Steps between C-alpha positions, in 0.01 A plus 500: 500500500132508606462867400642417156253214446212727605618767260499246215133421569361854517316669214799726431727204541873496461561304178727198491708673233579779747599250769719303258670822389591574862636146546706530181646832614600351837670206330682738263647696790607177675654354183682825424650494849604135467660567162663815643348734242541865596169608346191284576306796360513365144375157607209654691391722209528213250293270724221757540488565125504129406228366729211434260135404534577150378802271496518510122487881503787508752709267284438701183566831675805354670654393169435842345634681805822295503570610144390854586744512791786399269400772253478765773835396647671493159368841393571645844855363503572648157361842588660520846836449333436815296369729776348378829179680594495715186145637458500479120640148494244391761218607271657340192575182696142467623371548144740234372411259782127540442544461125697177539237357737233588245706366210550161667138496625603476864155577638508606865879534506543869409462641852756270662735541203489880536547468875818296451625750241445789743674308780801454273507864393491629857730225626250363751657161437732316268383318187557169679300597810214638289477184291553257791247677722242518223544131416454406867182711520351362179575135577381535861170655391436218252582228754286659772206530260548138398540349848299718739123510452512456121188632322254218426298627205332164444344526846409864439330399176288241683399753766413772250305246292288406803443870572394559139254211515353649816464845341337347189251301713409809701459717188281242327283470809464881505402498132238231559354695796508841321750634754789729422775305320857559616675459164801695628575226754475230231723700266756551778501125578557416132787750478660356815477145366639607161791679671589193707490280190733740317741504793499118511564469125782758520696275735770268375388144423681348799297728732164379367350176631127539426489571127201275426286636781590861426431447129157360584414804714638748245278350229192593706591868524354578157173329600475707817574814299200419278287450813618843615385649170152356558497636854597845374221489245250426776653764726448769236132407470445588870218250529251457783231237550237755402675603178520143366147425383417143385514474121639852464804599297698571814436150632613346170831690515539416868438128442741497207788631711411278796478187284828576324668569834379169647620307193845659529507425873404134441768479232761625749380247759516213249859596415586493870353151543682370192828641629452306823 
């Protein structure tokens, strides 16, 4: 287990989602054996396809995939009765399966649905084994994602917010000292924070426990975006201490952006204090 923990800490670390997928697959094989299913293959494929980046994503994908499996099994059963393995019917069946998934807006379910259809057409398994195996895989993936190392986006939001504050402080210090301003790092930090907020909001209500705190942080994003605009304006000017002459036009523009940036920064700080 030590090598696994070390691998999780490296720069090219093994993501928790990958680890949870492996755990879900192992459980699927064990459950299939306990339930005496001939084909654990369907459970394994369904588990891999269902494991999402977030719990809510897994639940939504799982629901769509369950319906998709039923569609694939139904279409496959109907077509296999006509002519098993027929090339023309395989093509027509796949088209019909994909169309039904699109018609019912089963996002993320088309691949598994087509897989089940193909399994039926080539008699890899029965309709019952396809459906049962897929259900086991989908449910197992959701439960593993929910129980084992569930993603904590509220904590990620706090961490990315602290990182953004650090990048802003460093960039403002660079601007005040006429050093090169790393606006790309600030922009990246804002995008990371915005992404984590979106992922948190996308979760079901019962999975969110820090709505007030997250809302307070999300309200500051627009302020930090305006600070970034001021930093970009200064970056374009490519100022040095020698180029900013007292009373000159360049100094007036420089002071304008610096003053506006400091006011925005103080506004963000005051919001933080009020939230506390």
